[in-house]
Tab-separated table of C-alpha atoms in Angstrom:
chain	number	residue	atom	x	y	z
X	1	UNK	CA	132.523	136.368	123.543
X	2	UNK	CA	130.340	134.572	124.915
X	3	UNK	CA	127.616	131.342	123.424
X	4	UNK	CA	125.968	131.507	120.359
X	5	UNK	CA	122.976	129.190	118.665
X	6	UNK	CA	123.170	128.098	115.809
X	7	UNK	CA	121.483	129.728	112.906
X	8	UNK	CA	120.389	133.418	115.030
X	9	UNK	CA	119.937	136.126	112.765
X	10	UNK	CA	123.333	138.606	113.316
X	11	UNK	CA	124.262	142.045	111.786
X	12	UNK	CA	127.160	140.611	109.024
X	13	UNK	CA	129.144	142.515	106.504
X	14	UNK	CA	128.813	141.530	103.020
X	15	UNK	CA	131.914	140.085	101.091
X	16	UNK	CA	132.232	142.424	98.086
X	17	UNK	CA	130.262	144.816	99.012
X	18	UNK	CA	130.797	146.203	102.023
X	19	UNK	CA	127.671	147.012	103.634
X	20	UNK	CA	125.557	145.188	105.587
X	21	UNK	CA	122.787	142.193	105.963
X	22	UNK	CA	120.833	140.120	108.255
X	23	UNK	CA	120.794	136.914	106.737
X	24	UNK	CA	120.355	133.086	108.761
X	25	UNK	CA	123.791	132.027	109.685
X	26	UNK	CA	125.665	129.625	111.038
X	27	UNK	CA	129.288	129.373	113.244
X	28	UNK	CA	131.720	126.800	112.219
X	29	UNK	CA	135.864	125.912	112.962
X	30	UNK	CA	138.230	125.740	109.895
X	31	UNK	CA	138.241	122.151	110.416
X	32	UNK	CA	134.053	121.038	111.133
X	33	UNK	CA	131.842	120.928	109.017
X	34	UNK	CA	129.545	124.366	108.134
X	35	UNK	CA	126.287	124.266	110.867
X	36	UNK	CA	127.854	121.470	113.118
X	37	UNK	CA	128.852	124.122	115.314
X	38	UNK	CA	127.735	126.890	117.468
X	39	UNK	CA	129.820	128.128	119.732
X	40	UNK	CA	131.729	131.857	118.283
X	41	UNK	CA	134.381	130.748	116.617
X	42	UNK	CA	138.399	131.532	118.021
X	43	UNK	CA	140.586	133.047	116.367
X	44	UNK	CA	141.388	130.242	113.511
X	45	UNK	CA	137.413	130.500	112.739
X	46	UNK	CA	135.066	131.637	110.412
X	47	UNK	CA	132.086	133.047	110.234
X	48	UNK	CA	129.124	130.876	107.204
X	49	UNK	CA	127.235	133.316	105.702
X	50	UNK	CA	124.728	132.192	102.823
X	51	UNK	CA	122.391	134.048	101.007
X	52	UNK	CA	119.795	132.558	99.797
X	53	UNK	CA	117.996	134.646	97.339
X	54	UNK	CA	121.286	134.369	94.947
X	55	UNK	CA	122.563	131.183	96.152
X	56	UNK	CA	126.011	133.031	97.339
X	57	UNK	CA	127.455	131.569	100.761
X	58	UNK	CA	130.794	132.873	102.149
X	59	UNK	CA	133.041	133.139	105.223
X	60	UNK	CA	133.621	136.486	107.097
X	61	UNK	CA	136.433	136.982	110.157
X	62	UNK	CA	134.696	137.555	113.430
X	63	UNK	CA	135.688	141.100	112.635
X	64	UNK	CA	132.825	141.973	110.289
X	65	UNK	CA	130.468	140.443	112.614
X	66	UNK	CA	128.665	142.532	114.881
X	67	UNK	CA	126.113	142.210	117.243
X	68	UNK	CA	121.597	142.532	115.886
X	69	UNK	CA	120.093	146.062	117.909
X	70	UNK	CA	118.009	144.407	119.965
X	71	UNK	CA	115.316	146.870	118.654
X	72	UNK	CA	115.741	144.467	115.281
X	73	UNK	CA	115.729	141.209	117.267
X	74	UNK	CA	113.140	138.106	114.962
X	75	UNK	CA	111.173	138.407	117.998
X	76	UNK	CA	110.524	141.976	118.354
X	77	UNK	CA	110.475	142.466	114.634
X	78	UNK	CA	109.369	139.559	112.298
X	79	UNK	CA	111.562	138.877	108.677
X	80	UNK	CA	110.642	142.300	106.213
X	81	UNK	CA	111.192	140.617	103.116
X	82	UNK	CA	108.149	137.548	101.628
X	83	UNK	CA	109.182	134.866	99.180
X	84	UNK	CA	107.714	135.436	94.929
X	85	UNK	CA	107.956	134.212	92.188
X	86	UNK	CA	106.948	135.344	88.323
X	87	UNK	CA	103.594	133.659	87.525
X	88	UNK	CA	103.122	132.332	84.054
X	89	UNK	CA	106.876	131.640	83.233
X	90	UNK	CA	109.796	129.266	83.232
X	91	UNK	CA	113.691	130.312	84.021
X	92	UNK	CA	114.953	127.488	82.057
X	93	UNK	CA	117.297	125.189	83.398
X	94	UNK	CA	120.973	125.868	82.076
X	95	UNK	CA	122.800	128.320	84.204
X	96	UNK	CA	123.753	131.059	82.156
X	97	UNK	CA	120.228	131.470	80.043
X	98	UNK	CA	119.207	131.617	84.512
X	99	UNK	CA	121.816	134.301	85.252
X	100	UNK	CA	120.980	135.966	81.811
X	101	UNK	CA	117.375	136.299	82.733
X	102	UNK	CA	118.297	137.346	86.997
X	103	UNK	CA	120.709	140.119	84.812
X	104	UNK	CA	117.323	141.520	83.029
X	105	UNK	CA	114.649	141.707	86.492
X	106	UNK	CA	117.630	143.460	88.050
X	107	UNK	CA	118.272	145.453	85.716
X	108	UNK	CA	114.942	145.966	85.068
X	109	UNK	CA	113.646	147.024	88.573
X	110	UNK	CA	116.402	147.566	90.817
X	111	UNK	CA	115.364	151.089	92.288
X	112	UNK	CA	111.432	151.596	89.975
X	113	UNK	CA	108.683	151.675	91.431
X	114	UNK	CA	106.443	148.016	90.839
X	115	UNK	CA	103.054	146.831	91.301
X	116	UNK	CA	102.611	143.703	92.293
X	117	UNK	CA	99.527	141.353	92.637
X	118	UNK	CA	99.691	138.137	93.132
X	119	UNK	CA	98.022	135.840	90.342
X	120	UNK	CA	98.128	132.594	92.870
X	121	UNK	CA	99.009	131.071	95.608
X	122	UNK	CA	101.391	127.930	94.470
X	123	UNK	CA	103.955	125.356	96.054
X	124	UNK	CA	106.268	127.275	98.532
X	125	UNK	CA	105.502	130.637	97.726
X	126	UNK	CA	102.734	132.871	96.197
X	127	UNK	CA	103.043	133.431	92.407
X	128	UNK	CA	103.335	136.887	91.433
X	129	UNK	CA	102.695	139.626	87.973
X	130	UNK	CA	105.147	143.105	88.437
X	131	UNK	CA	104.164	145.443	86.064
X	132	UNK	CA	105.867	149.067	86.325
X	133	UNK	CA	104.343	151.925	88.100
X	134	UNK	CA	104.688	154.978	85.530
X	135	UNK	CA	104.224	152.635	82.590
X	136	UNK	CA	102.022	149.811	83.312
X	137	UNK	CA	104.270	147.639	81.591
X	138	UNK	CA	104.655	143.074	82.606
X	139	UNK	CA	108.255	142.261	84.335
X	140	UNK	CA	107.425	139.374	83.054
X	141	UNK	CA	105.890	139.587	79.777
X	142	UNK	CA	109.180	142.004	78.988
X	143	UNK	CA	110.944	138.633	79.673
X	144	UNK	CA	109.059	136.698	77.700
X	145	UNK	CA	109.962	139.211	74.228
X	146	UNK	CA	113.313	139.036	75.358
X	147	UNK	CA	113.962	135.303	74.719
X	148	UNK	CA	115.620	135.087	78.153
X	149	UNK	CA	112.496	132.976	79.714
X	150	UNK	CA	109.633	130.607	78.366
X	151	UNK	CA	105.738	130.356	79.415
X	152	UNK	CA	104.499	128.091	81.810
X	153	UNK	CA	101.347	126.031	80.508
X	154	UNK	CA	98.254	126.748	82.223
X	155	UNK	CA	94.516	125.662	81.928
X	156	UNK	CA	92.731	127.545	83.945
X	157	UNK	CA	90.326	129.932	82.849
X	158	UNK	CA	91.461	132.661	84.246
X	159	UNK	CA	94.709	132.677	83.444
X	160	UNK	CA	93.774	132.339	79.408
X	161	UNK	CA	93.994	135.363	78.206
X	162	UNK	CA	96.893	136.403	80.082
X	163	UNK	CA	98.367	133.223	78.844
X	164	UNK	CA	97.378	134.022	75.327
X	165	UNK	CA	99.749	136.754	75.356
X	166	UNK	CA	102.519	135.491	76.544
X	167	UNK	CA	103.058	133.155	74.184
X	168	UNK	CA	102.283	134.875	71.040
X	169	UNK	CA	105.379	136.765	72.425
X	170	UNK	CA	107.774	133.958	73.413
X	171	UNK	CA	106.219	132.637	69.134
X	172	UNK	CA	107.811	136.604	68.383
X	173	UNK	CA	110.418	136.317	70.407
X	174	UNK	CA	110.937	132.048	68.985
X	175	UNK	CA	110.741	133.852	65.010
X	176	UNK	CA	113.444	136.046	65.035
X	177	UNK	CA	115.749	133.583	67.451
X	178	UNK	CA	116.673	135.978	70.615
X	179	UNK	CA	118.514	134.600	73.471
X	180	UNK	CA	117.291	130.727	74.208
X	181	UNK	CA	115.428	130.711	70.974
X	182	UNK	CA	118.759	131.362	69.057
X	183	UNK	CA	118.838	128.169	67.295
X	184	UNK	CA	115.107	127.514	66.441
X	185	UNK	CA	112.762	125.489	69.177
X	186	UNK	CA	115.121	124.068	71.715
X	187	UNK	CA	112.132	121.845	74.111
X	188	UNK	CA	111.082	119.557	70.809
X	189	UNK	CA	115.059	118.360	70.703
X	190	UNK	CA	114.933	118.138	74.287
X	191	UNK	CA	111.532	116.691	74.398
X	192	UNK	CA	112.899	113.461	71.781
X	193	UNK	CA	115.652	112.928	72.435
X	194	UNK	CA	115.820	112.978	76.196
X	195	UNK	CA	111.861	112.244	76.166
X	196	UNK	CA	110.413	115.105	78.313
X	197	UNK	CA	107.290	116.176	77.025
X	198	UNK	CA	106.204	119.692	76.451
């Protein structure tokens, strides 16, 4: 096999799903740290693959590697995915609560047509709201109603109507003690005990 460049885009077989993915990949030998070697691994090596969306990393054997067809090269076809983040909500820091929120989003929007609206440009990526195309209901608001996320406090005048709706949904979730709010308002305890301010 020929020498390859570090961070080259390759077609890799996914671990559990056996589908094909096109992540940024680094080559590594078992005896060397990830990202330090830019050659095709030998028989003892593996291909370290990471998917930043789901924070999954795995090492795949060279047999699960396929060259990317020239028509899909990043030089010919730019990346087709764009990173967005939900506007007006905060995902909890607790890993289990975060996983519950992610699972709910995936379950709700997978194989469903949604409408995306860019609300504002934030640091890193645009902040958006998603609506289901058929019912026009807000995906982020649904997460707030289920008590899976918190409302992000915003003071801009153009967002006050939406923020009020989100805050009302959050208060209803608190009253019903749903998910994050099952033990009451945990944020007040954190603020007093650990010096956080809301």
